[in-house]
CSV table of C-alpha atoms in Angstrom, one decimal:
chain,number,residue,atom,x,y,z
A,29,UNK,CA,-18.6,3.6,-23.2
A,30,UNK,CA,-16.9,4.1,-26.5
A,31,UNK,CA,-14.6,7.1,-26.1
A,32,UNK,CA,-11.2,5.6,-26.5
A,33,UNK,CA,-7.8,6.6,-25.2
A,34,UNK,CA,-4.4,4.9,-24.9
A,35,UNK,CA,-2.4,6.1,-22.0
A,36,UNK,CA,1.3,5.0,-21.8
A,37,UNK,CA,2.9,8.0,-20.2
A,38,UNK,CA,1.0,8.5,-17.0
A,39,UNK,CA,2.8,11.0,-14.8
A,40,UNK,CA,4.6,9.2,-12.0
A,41,UNK,CA,4.7,10.2,-8.4
A,42,UNK,CA,8.4,10.8,-7.3
A,43,UNK,CA,9.8,7.7,-5.7
A,44,UNK,CA,12.3,7.1,-2.9
A,45,UNK,CA,15.3,5.0,-3.8
A,46,UNK,CA,13.9,1.9,-1.9
A,47,UNK,CA,10.3,2.2,-3.0
A,48,UNK,CA,8.8,-0.5,-5.2
A,49,UNK,CA,7.7,0.8,-8.6
A,50,UNK,CA,4.7,0.0,-10.7
A,51,UNK,CA,4.2,0.9,-14.4
A,52,UNK,CA,0.5,0.9,-15.4
A,53,UNK,CA,-0.3,0.8,-19.1
A,54,UNK,CA,-3.9,1.7,-19.8
A,55,UNK,CA,-6.0,0.9,-22.9
A,56,UNK,CA,-9.6,1.9,-23.5
A,57,UNK,CA,-12.1,4.4,-22.2
A,58,UNK,CA,-12.1,7.0,-19.4
A,59,UNK,CA,-13.4,4.4,-17.0
A,60,UNK,CA,-10.1,2.4,-17.5
A,61,UNK,CA,-8.1,5.6,-16.9
A,62,UNK,CA,-9.9,6.1,-13.6
A,63,UNK,CA,-9.5,2.4,-12.7
A,64,UNK,CA,-5.8,2.7,-13.3
A,65,UNK,CA,-5.6,5.6,-11.0
A,66,UNK,CA,-7.5,3.8,-8.3
A,67,UNK,CA,-5.3,0.7,-8.7
A,68,UNK,CA,-2.2,2.9,-8.3
A,69,UNK,CA,-3.8,4.4,-5.2
A,70,UNK,CA,-4.5,0.9,-3.8
A,71,UNK,CA,-0.9,-0.2,-4.5
A,72,UNK,CA,0.4,3.1,-3.0
A,73,UNK,CA,-0.9,1.9,0.4
A,74,UNK,CA,1.2,-1.2,-0.2
A,75,UNK,CA,4.4,0.7,-0.7
A,76,UNK,CA,4.4,1.1,-4.5
A,77,UNK,CA,4.8,4.3,-6.5
A,78,UNK,CA,4.2,4.8,-10.1
A,79,UNK,CA,7.0,5.0,-12.7
A,80,UNK,CA,6.8,6.3,-16.2
A,81,UNK,CA,8.7,3.3,-17.8
A,82,UNK,CA,8.5,-0.5,-17.5
A,83,UNK,CA,12.3,-0.7,-17.7
A,84,UNK,CA,12.7,0.2,-14.0
A,85,UNK,CA,9.4,-1.2,-12.7
A,86,UNK,CA,9.1,-3.9,-10.1
A,87,UNK,CA,5.6,-4.5,-11.4
A,88,UNK,CA,3.9,-4.0,-14.8
A,89,UNK,CA,0.1,-3.8,-14.9
A,90,UNK,CA,-1.8,-3.9,-18.2
A,91,UNK,CA,-5.2,-2.4,-17.8
A,92,UNK,CA,-7.0,-3.8,-20.8
A,93,UNK,CA,-10.1,-3.0,-23.0
A,94,UNK,CA,-12.2,-5.6,-24.7
A,95,UNK,CA,-14.2,-3.3,-27.0
A,96,UNK,CA,-11.9,-3.2,-30.0
A,97,UNK,CA,-11.4,-6.1,-32.4
A,98,UNK,CA,-8.6,-8.5,-31.5
A,99,UNK,CA,-8.1,-6.8,-28.2
A,100,UNK,CA,-7.1,-10.0,-26.5
A,101,UNK,CA,-4.5,-10.7,-29.1
A,102,UNK,CA,-2.9,-7.3,-28.6
A,103,UNK,CA,-2.6,-8.1,-24.9
A,104,UNK,CA,-0.8,-11.3,-25.7
A,105,UNK,CA,1.6,-9.5,-28.0
A,106,UNK,CA,2.4,-7.0,-25.3
A,107,UNK,CA,2.9,-9.9,-22.8
A,108,UNK,CA,5.5,-11.4,-25.2
A,109,UNK,CA,7.5,-8.2,-25.1
A,110,UNK,CA,7.2,-8.0,-21.4
A,111,UNK,CA,8.5,-11.6,-21.1
A,112,UNK,CA,11.7,-10.6,-22.8
A,113,UNK,CA,12.1,-7.6,-20.5
A,114,UNK,CA,11.6,-9.8,-17.4
A,115,UNK,CA,14.1,-12.3,-18.7
A,116,UNK,CA,16.7,-9.5,-19.0
A,117,UNK,CA,15.9,-8.3,-15.5
A,118,UNK,CA,16.2,-11.8,-14.1
A,119,UNK,CA,19.6,-12.1,-15.8
A,120,UNK,CA,20.6,-9.0,-13.7
A,121,UNK,CA,19.2,-10.6,-10.5
A,122,UNK,CA,16.0,-8.5,-10.4
A,123,UNK,CA,12.4,-9.6,-10.3
A,124,UNK,CA,9.3,-8.1,-12.0
A,125,UNK,CA,5.7,-9.0,-11.4
A,126,UNK,CA,3.3,-8.9,-14.4
A,127,UNK,CA,-0.4,-8.5,-14.0
A,128,UNK,CA,-3.4,-8.2,-16.4
A,129,UNK,CA,-6.4,-6.1,-15.3
A,130,UNK,CA,-9.5,-4.7,-17.0
A,131,UNK,CA,-12.1,-6.2,-19.4
A,132,UNK,CA,-9.8,-8.6,-21.2
A,133,UNK,CA,-8.9,-10.0,-17.8
A,134,UNK,CA,-12.5,-10.4,-16.9
A,135,UNK,CA,-13.4,-12.1,-20.2
A,136,UNK,CA,-10.3,-14.3,-20.5
A,137,UNK,CA,-9.6,-15.2,-16.8
A,138,UNK,CA,-7.7,-18.4,-16.5
A,139,UNK,CA,-7.0,-18.5,-20.2
A,140,UNK,CA,-4.5,-15.6,-19.8
A,141,UNK,CA,-2.4,-17.6,-17.3
A,142,UNK,CA,-2.6,-20.7,-19.6
A,143,UNK,CA,-1.5,-18.9,-22.8
A,144,UNK,CA,1.0,-16.5,-21.1
A,145,UNK,CA,2.7,-18.1,-18.2
A,146,UNK,CA,4.7,-14.9,-17.7
A,147,UNK,CA,1.6,-13.4,-16.1
A,148,UNK,CA,1.6,-13.6,-12.3
A,149,UNK,CA,-1.9,-12.4,-11.7
A,150,UNK,CA,-5.2,-11.6,-13.4
A,151,UNK,CA,-7.7,-9.2,-11.8
A,152,UNK,CA,-11.1,-8.1,-13.1
A,153,UNK,CA,-12.6,-4.5,-13.1
A,154,UNK,CA,-14.7,-5.1,-10.0
A,155,UNK,CA,-12.0,-6.5,-7.7
A,156,UNK,CA,-9.4,-3.8,-7.7
A,157,UNK,CA,-9.9,-3.1,-4.0
A,158,UNK,CA,-8.4,-6.6,-3.5
A,159,UNK,CA,-5.3,-5.8,-5.5
A,160,UNK,CA,-2.8,-5.5,-2.6
A,161,UNK,CA,-3.8,-9.0,-1.4
A,162,UNK,CA,-3.6,-10.4,-4.9
A,163,UNK,CA,-0.1,-8.9,-5.3
A,164,UNK,CA,1.0,-10.3,-2.0
A,165,UNK,CA,-0.1,-13.8,-3.1
A,166,UNK,CA,1.7,-13.4,-6.4
A,167,UNK,CA,4.9,-12.3,-4.7
A,168,UNK,CA,4.7,-15.5,-2.7
A,169,UNK,CA,4.7,-17.5,-5.9
A,170,UNK,CA,1.0,-18.1,-6.5
A,171,UNK,CA,-0.6,-17.7,-9.9
A,172,UNK,CA,-3.7,-15.7,-9.0
A,173,UNK,CA,-7.0,-15.1,-11.0
A,174,UNK,CA,-9.4,-12.7,-9.2
A,175,UNK,CA,-12.4,-12.0,-11.3
A,176,UNK,CA,-15.4,-13.0,-9.1
A,177,UNK,CA,-17.1,-9.9,-7.9
A,178,UNK,CA,-19.9,-8.1,-6.2
A,179,UNK,CA,-19.8,-4.5,-7.5
A,180,UNK,CA,-21.2,-3.0,-4.3
A,181,UNK,CA,-18.2,-4.4,-2.5
A,182,UNK,CA,-15.9,-2.4,-4.8
A,183,UNK,CA,-17.6,0.9,-4.1
A,184,UNK,CA,-17.5,0.2,-0.4
A,185,UNK,CA,-13.8,-0.7,-0.1
A,186,UNK,CA,-12.0,1.6,-2.6
A,187,UNK,CA,-9.2,3.4,-0.8
A,188,UNK,CA,-9.4,7.2,-0.3
A,189,UNK,CA,-7.2,9.1,-2.7
A,190,UNK,CA,-3.9,10.4,-1.3
A,191,UNK,CA,-3.8,14.2,-1.6
A,192,UNK,CA,-0.2,14.1,-2.9
A,193,UNK,CA,-1.3,11.7,-5.7
A,194,UNK,CA,-4.2,13.8,-6.6
A,195,UNK,CA,-2.1,17.0,-6.9
A,196,UNK,CA,0.5,15.1,-9.0
A,197,UNK,CA,-2.3,14.2,-11.5
A,198,UNK,CA,-3.4,17.7,-12.1
A,199,UNK,CA,-6.4,20.0,-11.9
A,200,UNK,CA,-8.9,17.7,-13.6
A,201,UNK,CA,-10.1,14.3,-12.4
A,202,UNK,CA,-12.4,11.4,-13.2
A,203,UNK,CA,-14.9,10.1,-10.6
A,204,UNK,CA,-16.8,6.9,-11.0
A,205,UNK,CA,-20.5,7.1,-10.0
A,206,UNK,CA,-22.0,4.2,-11.8
A,207,UNK,CA,-20.7,0.8,-13.1
A,208,UNK,CA,-22.1,-1.8,-15.4
A,209,UNK,CA,-24.8,-1.9,-18.0
A,210,UNK,CA,-28.3,-3.4,-18.2
A,211,UNK,CA,-29.0,-2.4,-21.8
A,212,UNK,CA,-27.5,-5.5,-23.6
A,213,UNK,CA,-26.9,-3.9,-27.0
A,214,UNK,CA,-26.3,-6.8,-29.3
A,215,UNK,CA,-22.8,-5.5,-30.4
A,216,UNK,CA,-21.4,-4.8,-26.9
A,217,UNK,CA,-19.4,-6.9,-24.4
A,218,UNK,CA,-19.7,-4.4,-21.5
A,219,UNK,CA,-22.7,-6.1,-19.7
A,220,UNK,CA,-20.6,-9.4,-19.6
A,221,UNK,CA,-17.3,-7.8,-18.4
A,222,UNK,CA,-18.6,-5.0,-16.2
A,223,UNK,CA,-21.7,-6.6,-14.8
A,224,UNK,CA,-25.1,-5.1,-14.0
A,225,UNK,CA,-25.8,-1.4,-13.5
A,226,UNK,CA,-25.0,-0.3,-10.0
A,227,UNK,CA,-25.0,3.2,-8.6
A,228,UNK,CA,-22.6,4.6,-6.0
A,229,UNK,CA,-24.2,6.3,-3.0
A,230,UNK,CA,-24.4,10.1,-2.9
A,231,UNK,CA,-22.4,10.3,0.3
A,232,UNK,CA,-19.4,8.5,-1.2
A,233,UNK,CA,-19.4,10.6,-4.4
A,234,UNK,CA,-19.8,13.9,-2.6
A,235,UNK,CA,-17.0,13.0,-0.1
A,236,UNK,CA,-14.6,12.1,-2.9
A,237,UNK,CA,-15.5,15.2,-4.9
A,238,UNK,CA,-14.8,17.4,-1.9
A,239,UNK,CA,-11.4,15.7,-1.3
A,240,UNK,CA,-10.6,16.3,-5.0
A,241,UNK,CA,-11.5,20.0,-4.7
A,242,UNK,CA,-9.5,20.4,-1.5
A,243,UNK,CA,-6.5,18.9,-3.4
A,244,UNK,CA,-6.8,21.5,-6.2
A,245,UNK,CA,-9.0,19.8,-8.7
A,246,UNK,CA,-11.2,22.3,-10.5
A,247,UNK,CA,-13.0,20.0,-13.0
A,248,UNK,CA,-14.5,16.6,-12.4
A,249,UNK,CA,-15.9,14.2,-15.0
A,250,UNK,CA,-18.4,11.7,-13.6
A,251,UNK,CA,-18.0,8.3,-15.2
A,252,UNK,CA,-20.2,5.3,-15.8
A,253,UNK,CA,-20.9,2.9,-18.6
A,254,UNK,CA,-24.4,4.5,-18.6
A,255,UNK,CA,-23.7,7.4,-16.4
A,256,UNK,CA,-27.1,9.0,-16.7
A,257,UNK,CA,-28.7,5.8,-15.5
A,258,UNK,CA,-27.2,6.6,-12.1
A,259,UNK,CA,-29.7,6.5,-9.3
A,260,UNK,CA,-27.9,6.6,-6.0
A,261,UNK,CA,-29.1,6.6,-2.4
A,262,UNK,CA,-29.2,10.1,-1.0
A,263,UNK,CA,-28.5,11.2,2.5
A,264,UNK,CA,-32.2,11.3,3.2
A,265,UNK,CA,-32.5,7.6,2.2
A,266,UNK,CA,-34.3,8.5,-1.0
A,267,UNK,CA,-33.1,7.8,-4.5
A,268,UNK,CA,-31.4,10.7,-6.4
A,269,UNK,CA,-31.0,11.1,-10.1
A,270,UNK,CA,-28.0,12.5,-11.9
A,271,UNK,CA,-29.5,15.9,-12.3
A,272,UNK,CA,-29.9,16.3,-8.5
A,273,UNK,CA,-26.4,14.9,-7.9
A,274,UNK,CA,-24.9,17.5,-10.3
A,275,UNK,CA,-26.7,20.3,-8.4
A,276,UNK,CA,-25.2,19.0,-5.2
A,277,UNK,CA,-21.7,18.8,-6.7
A,278,UNK,CA,-22.0,22.3,-8.2
A,279,UNK,CA,-22.2,23.7,-4.6
A,280,UNK,CA,-18.7,22.4,-3.7
A,281,UNK,CA,-16.3,25.3,-3.2
A,282,UNK,CA,-13.5,25.2,-5.8
A,283,UNK,CA,-15.2,22.7,-8.1
A,284,UNK,CA,-15.9,25.0,-11.0
A,285,UNK,CA,-16.5,22.6,-13.9
A,286,UNK,CA,-18.6,19.4,-14.1
A,287,UNK,CA,-18.9,16.9,-17.0
A,288,UNK,CA,-20.2,13.4,-17.3
A,289,UNK,CA,-19.8,10.5,-19.7
A,290,UNK,CA,-21.0,8.2,-21.3
A,291,UNK,CA,-24.8,8.7,-21.7
A,292,UNK,CA,-27.5,6.6,-23.1
A,293,UNK,CA,-30.4,8.4,-24.9
A,294,UNK,CA,-33.0,6.4,-23.0
A,295,UNK,CA,-31.7,7.8,-19.7
A,296,UNK,CA,-31.8,11.5,-20.4
A,297,UNK,CA,-34.7,12.5,-18.1
A,298,UNK,CA,-36.2,16.0,-17.7
A,299,UNK,CA,-34.3,16.8,-14.5
A,300,UNK,CA,-31.0,16.1,-16.1
A,301,UNK,CA,-31.9,18.2,-19.2
A,302,UNK,CA,-32.9,21.0,-16.8
A,303,UNK,CA,-29.6,20.8,-15.0
A,304,UNK,CA,-27.9,21.7,-18.3
A,305,UNK,CA,-30.1,24.8,-18.4
A,306,UNK,CA,-29.6,25.7,-14.7
A,307,UNK,CA,-26.0,24.9,-13.8
A,308,UNK,CA,-23.2,27.2,-15.1
A,309,UNK,CA,-20.6,24.6,-13.8
A,310,UNK,CA,-22.1,21.9,-16.0
A,311,UNK,CA,-20.1,22.3,-19.2
A,312,UNK,CA,-22.0,22.6,-22.5
A,313,UNK,CA,-20.7,19.4,-24.0
A,314,UNK,CA,-22.6,16.1,-24.1
A,315,UNK,CA,-21.5,12.7,-25.4
A,316,UNK,CA,-24.7,11.0,-26.5
A,317,UNK,CA,-24.1,7.9,-28.6
A,318,UNK,CA,-26.7,6.8,-31.1
A,319,UNK,CA,-24.7,4.2,-33.1
A,320,UNK,CA,-27.0,4.2,-36.2
A,321,UNK,CA,-29.7,6.4,-37.9
A,322,UNK,CA,-31.6,3.4,-39.2
A,323,UNK,CA,-34.6,2.3,-37.2
A,324,UNK,CA,-34.2,-1.3,-38.5
A,325,UNK,CA,-30.6,-1.4,-37.4
A,326,UNK,CA,-31.3,0.3,-34.1
A,327,UNK,CA,-33.8,-2.5,-33.4
A,328,UNK,CA,-31.3,-5.2,-34.3
A,329,UNK,CA,-28.8,-3.5,-32.0
A,330,UNK,CA,-31.4,-3.6,-29.2
A,331,UNK,CA,-31.1,0.1,-28.6
A,332,UNK,CA,-34.8,0.5,-27.8
A,333,UNK,CA,-35.2,3.9,-29.4
A,334,UNK,CA,-35.7,5.2,-32.9
A,335,UNK,CA,-33.8,7.8,-34.9
A,336,UNK,CA,-36.6,10.3,-34.5
A,337,UNK,CA,-36.7,9.6,-30.7
A,338,UNK,CA,-33.0,10.7,-30.7
A,339,UNK,CA,-33.7,13.8,-32.9
A,340,UNK,CA,-36.5,14.9,-30.5
A,341,UNK,CA,-34.2,14.4,-27.5
A,342,UNK,CA,-31.5,16.5,-29.1
A,343,UNK,CA,-34.1,19.2,-29.8
A,344,UNK,CA,-35.1,19.3,-26.1
A,345,UNK,CA,-31.5,19.4,-24.9
A,346,UNK,CA,-30.6,22.2,-27.3
A,347,UNK,CA,-33.7,24.2,-26.2
A,348,UNK,CA,-32.5,23.9,-22.6
A,349,UNK,CA,-28.9,24.8,-23.4
A,350,UNK,CA,-28.5,26.4,-26.8
A,351,UNK,CA,-24.7,26.5,-26.8
A,352,UNK,CA,-24.4,22.8,-26.1
A,353,UNK,CA,-22.1,20.7,-28.4
A,354,UNK,CA,-22.8,17.1,-29.0
A,355,UNK,CA,-20.4,14.2,-29.6
A,356,UNK,CA,-21.5,10.7,-30.5
A,357,UNK,CA,-20.6,7.1,-31.5
A,358,UNK,CA,-21.4,5.5,-34.8
A,359,UNK,CA,-21.0,1.9,-35.9
A,360,UNK,CA,-21.0,1.1,-39.6
A,361,UNK,CA,-21.5,-2.3,-41.1
A,362,UNK,CA,-23.6,-3.9,-38.4
A,363,UNK,CA,-25.0,-7.2,-39.6
A,364,UNK,CA,-27.7,-6.7,-42.2
A,365,UNK,CA,-26.9,-3.0,-42.8
A,366,UNK,CA,-27.9,-2.0,-46.3
A,367,UNK,CA,-27.0,1.0,-48.4
A,368,UNK,CA,-30.4,2.5,-47.4
A,369,UNK,CA,-29.7,1.9,-43.7
A,370,UNK,CA,-26.3,3.6,-44.1
A,371,UNK,CA,-27.9,6.6,-45.8
A,372,UNK,CA,-30.3,6.9,-42.8
A,373,UNK,CA,-27.3,7.2,-40.6
A,374,UNK,CA,-25.8,9.9,-42.8
A,375,UNK,CA,-29.1,11.7,-42.8
A,376,UNK,CA,-29.2,11.7,-39.0
A,377,UNK,CA,-25.7,13.1,-38.8
A,378,UNK,CA,-26.6,15.9,-41.2
A,379,UNK,CA,-29.8,16.6,-39.2
A,380,UNK,CA,-28.1,16.7,-35.8
A,381,UNK,CA,-24.6,18.2,-36.4
A,382,UNK,CA,-21.8,17.0,-34.2
A,383,UNK,CA,-18.7,18.8,-32.7
A,384,UNK,CA,-16.9,15.5,-32.3
A,385,UNK,CA,-17.5,11.8,-32.9
A,386,UNK,CA,-16.1,8.3,-32.7
A,387,UNK,CA,-16.8,6.0,-35.5
A,388,UNK,CA,-16.0,2.3,-36.0
A,389,UNK,CA,-16.4,-0.6,-38.3
A,390,UNK,CA,-18.5,-3.3,-36.7
A,391,UNK,CA,-16.4,-6.2,-35.4
A,392,UNK,CA,-18.1,-9.2,-33.8
A,393,UNK,CA,-17.3,-9.6,-30.1
A,394,UNK,CA,-17.3,-13.2,-28.9
A,395,UNK,CA,-20.3,-14.0,-26.7
A,396,UNK,CA,-22.5,-11.1,-28.0
A,397,UNK,CA,-25.7,-11.8,-30.0
A,398,UNK,CA,-24.3,-9.7,-32.9
A,399,UNK,CA,-21.5,-12.2,-33.4
A,400,UNK,CA,-24.0,-14.9,-34.2
A,401,UNK,CA,-26.1,-12.9,-36.6
A,402,UNK,CA,-26.3,-13.8,-40.3
A,403,UNK,CA,-25.8,-11.3,-43.1
A,404,UNK,CA,-22.5,-10.0,-41.9
A,405,UNK,CA,-21.3,-7.0,-44.0
A,406,UNK,CA,-18.2,-7.5,-46.2
A,407,UNK,CA,-15.1,-5.7,-44.9
A,408,UNK,CA,-14.6,-3.7,-48.1
A,409,UNK,CA,-18.2,-2.4,-47.8
A,410,UNK,CA,-17.6,-1.5,-44.1
A,411,UNK,CA,-14.4,0.3,-45.0
A,412,UNK,CA,-16.0,2.3,-47.8
A,413,UNK,CA,-18.9,3.3,-45.6
A,414,UNK,CA,-16.6,4.3,-42.8
A,415,UNK,CA,-14.6,6.6,-45.1
A,416,UNK,CA,-17.8,8.3,-46.3
A,417,UNK,CA,-19.2,8.7,-42.8
A,418,UNK,CA,-15.9,10.0,-41.4
A,419,UNK,CA,-15.6,12.5,-44.1
A,420,UNK,CA,-19.0,14.0,-43.2
A,421,UNK,CA,-18.1,13.9,-39.5
A,422,UNK,CA,-14.8,15.6,-40.1
A,423,UNK,CA,-16.5,18.4,-42.0
A,424,UNK,CA,-18.9,19.0,-39.0
A,425,UNK,CA,-16.0,18.9,-36.5
A,426,UNK,CA,-14.0,21.4,-38.6
A,427,UNK,CA,-17.1,23.7,-38.9
A,428,UNK,CA,-17.6,23.7,-35.2
A,429,UNK,CA,-13.9,24.4,-34.5
A,430,UNK,CA,-13.8,27.2,-37.1
A,431,UNK,CA,-16.9,28.7,-35.5
A,432,UNK,CA,-14.9,29.3,-32.3
A,433,UNK,CA,-12.3,31.4,-34.1
A,434,UNK,CA,-12.4,35.0,-33.0
A,435,UNK,CA,-14.4,34.2,-29.9
A,436,UNK,CA,-13.3,34.8,-26.3
A,437,UNK,CA,-13.5,31.6,-24.3
A,438,UNK,CA,-13.0,30.6,-20.6
A,439,UNK,CA,-10.1,28.1,-20.6
A,440,UNK,CA,-9.0,25.9,-17.6
A,441,UNK,CA,-5.2,25.8,-17.8
A,442,UNK,CA,-4.1,22.2,-17.2
A,443,UNK,CA,-0.5,21.5,-18.1
A,444,UNK,CA,2.7,22.8,-19.9
A,445,UNK,CA,2.5,22.8,-23.7
A,446,UNK,CA,4.8,20.9,-26.1
A,447,UNK,CA,6.8,24.0,-26.8
A,448,UNK,CA,8.6,26.1,-24.2
A,449,UNK,CA,6.6,29.1,-23.1
A,450,UNK,CA,3.2,27.4,-23.7
A,451,UNK,CA,0.4,26.2,-21.5
A,452,UNK,CA,-2.5,24.0,-22.6
A,453,UNK,CA,-6.0,24.1,-21.3
A,454,UNK,CA,-9.5,23.0,-22.2
A,455,UNK,CA,-12.4,24.9,-23.6
A,456,UNK,CA,-15.9,24.4,-22.3
A,457,UNK,CA,-16.4,22.1,-25.3
A,458,UNK,CA,-13.4,20.0,-24.4
A,459,UNK,CA,-11.0,21.1,-27.1
A,460,UNK,CA,-7.3,21.6,-26.2
A,461,UNK,CA,-6.4,25.3,-26.2
A,462,UNK,CA,-2.8,26.3,-26.7
A,463,UNK,CA,-1.9,29.5,-24.8
A,464,UNK,CA,1.1,31.6,-24.0
A,465,UNK,CA,2.4,30.9,-20.4
A,466,UNK,CA,1.8,34.6,-19.5
A,467,UNK,CA,-1.9,34.0,-19.4
A,468,UNK,CA,-1.9,32.5,-15.9
A,469,UNK,CA,-0.8,29.5,-14.0
A,470,UNK,CA,-2.0,25.9,-14.1
A,471,UNK,CA,-5.3,25.6,-12.4
A,472,UNK,CA,-6.5,29.1,-13.4
A,473,UNK,CA,-9.5,29.7,-15.6
A,474,UNK,CA,-8.7,32.5,-17.9
A,475,UNK,CA,-10.5,34.2,-20.8
A,476,UNK,CA,-8.6,34.0,-24.0
A,477,UNK,CA,-9.4,35.0,-27.6
A,478,UNK,CA,-9.1,32.2,-30.2
A,479,UNK,CA,-7.1,33.3,-33.2
A,480,UNK,CA,-6.3,30.1,-35.0
A,481,UNK,CA,-7.7,26.6,-35.4
A,482,UNK,CA,-5.7,23.5,-36.0
A,483,UNK,CA,-7.0,20.0,-36.8
A,484,UNK,CA,-7.7,19.2,-33.1
A,485,UNK,CA,-6.7,22.3,-31.1
A,486,UNK,CA,-7.5,25.9,-30.7
A,487,UNK,CA,-4.8,28.5,-30.6
A,488,UNK,CA,-5.2,31.6,-28.3
A,489,UNK,CA,-4.3,35.1,-29.3
A,490,UNK,CA,-2.4,36.1,-26.2
A,491,UNK,CA,-2.7,39.9,-26.8
A,492,UNK,CA,-6.2,39.8,-25.3
A,493,UNK,CA,-6.1,38.1,-21.9
A,494,UNK,CA,-8.3,38.6,-18.9
A,495,UNK,CA,-8.1,36.3,-15.9
A,496,UNK,CA,-11.5,35.3,-14.7
A,497,UNK,CA,-10.7,33.1,-11.7
């Protein structure tokens, strides 16, 4: 999963004066955002409430990502800053627990405690359901490392979400349906930090989705490292695929929008493609990473598909859902990539056309086969290629955004805007849409006419407004 976010200002649930407070800082992908929410839920059952700042926190929890280069070093830098904060708190007679979670925690384990004694506990992505017990031990003075896991155990024991917490987080929500990865792309650490692919049962997913809808959530994004590899046990004891699951979720009253991420091209089966054709609730936006347009590099990456396989798949998806917009991931400078290989990637981008993309220079991840490959590409070559690739992708994104100008779109209103009198929602294609507050209230889906386009947002013309839901 390579859609990156950095969340430092998670909205906090109001706290009583005597409640313990936890500040959760999240790095990485949507899966980490979801995991942070679930950790907060688990801690809520132990008397903690979220706070928006580490300054008044009784616990600081860093939920880390191991995809980016030097991810671990950034964690240690952050821990250095937290050590100073904890020293100041101790001078005032107050204590503060410090924990490290996520993929860096899974990869580094005991090393984090050794290098940063300020850390009280380390917990991996598959053991968050044990967090209250880990915190209790840490409060008692133990240094705790909890990274051994059985992923099925996590799915079985995650606490139910508190309705007040769900309402505080808004009208959209993430819902994990699949964890881990069996693909073993040679550039990726996910199989080593998240484990093998395991699918959550239908009953758990549907029950959680219903609770979210009852709490006012109108849009759910299904999450997984390879979400379209999900094959969960259905209520009939048989195995369901993602297309069938989406059809079941689309029947839930109040749940008006469905999305899923991140997909692998090898797991887009016919039923899932037909779900895009059949389900109005399934939004016309698909994140479908390809990484490279060169067959030679795709083989070296162990992607097990060719560039033309990907092109044909895109054609089938667009035939089923003509208004669908694609986003993708691209890595430049993978070991052995030549100018001709890079031009193959540029050709694929021109052939497909993307509404949004995420592009990166290859950086070796310790423990992955790519890190040991010869013929590493020079940094200046990577940088030059990334600039060229990003310029093309920016052109395509701008063209897609400009193509929405003048159109009337259904927008789910999510939160207040930056300026007084504004509300911000999301289009079906995931862009932020800035509206006047008179268009409706948070949680409404309204039709608005797009009059302007900025670099990353759409601006609504509020003279033509019709509420649709």
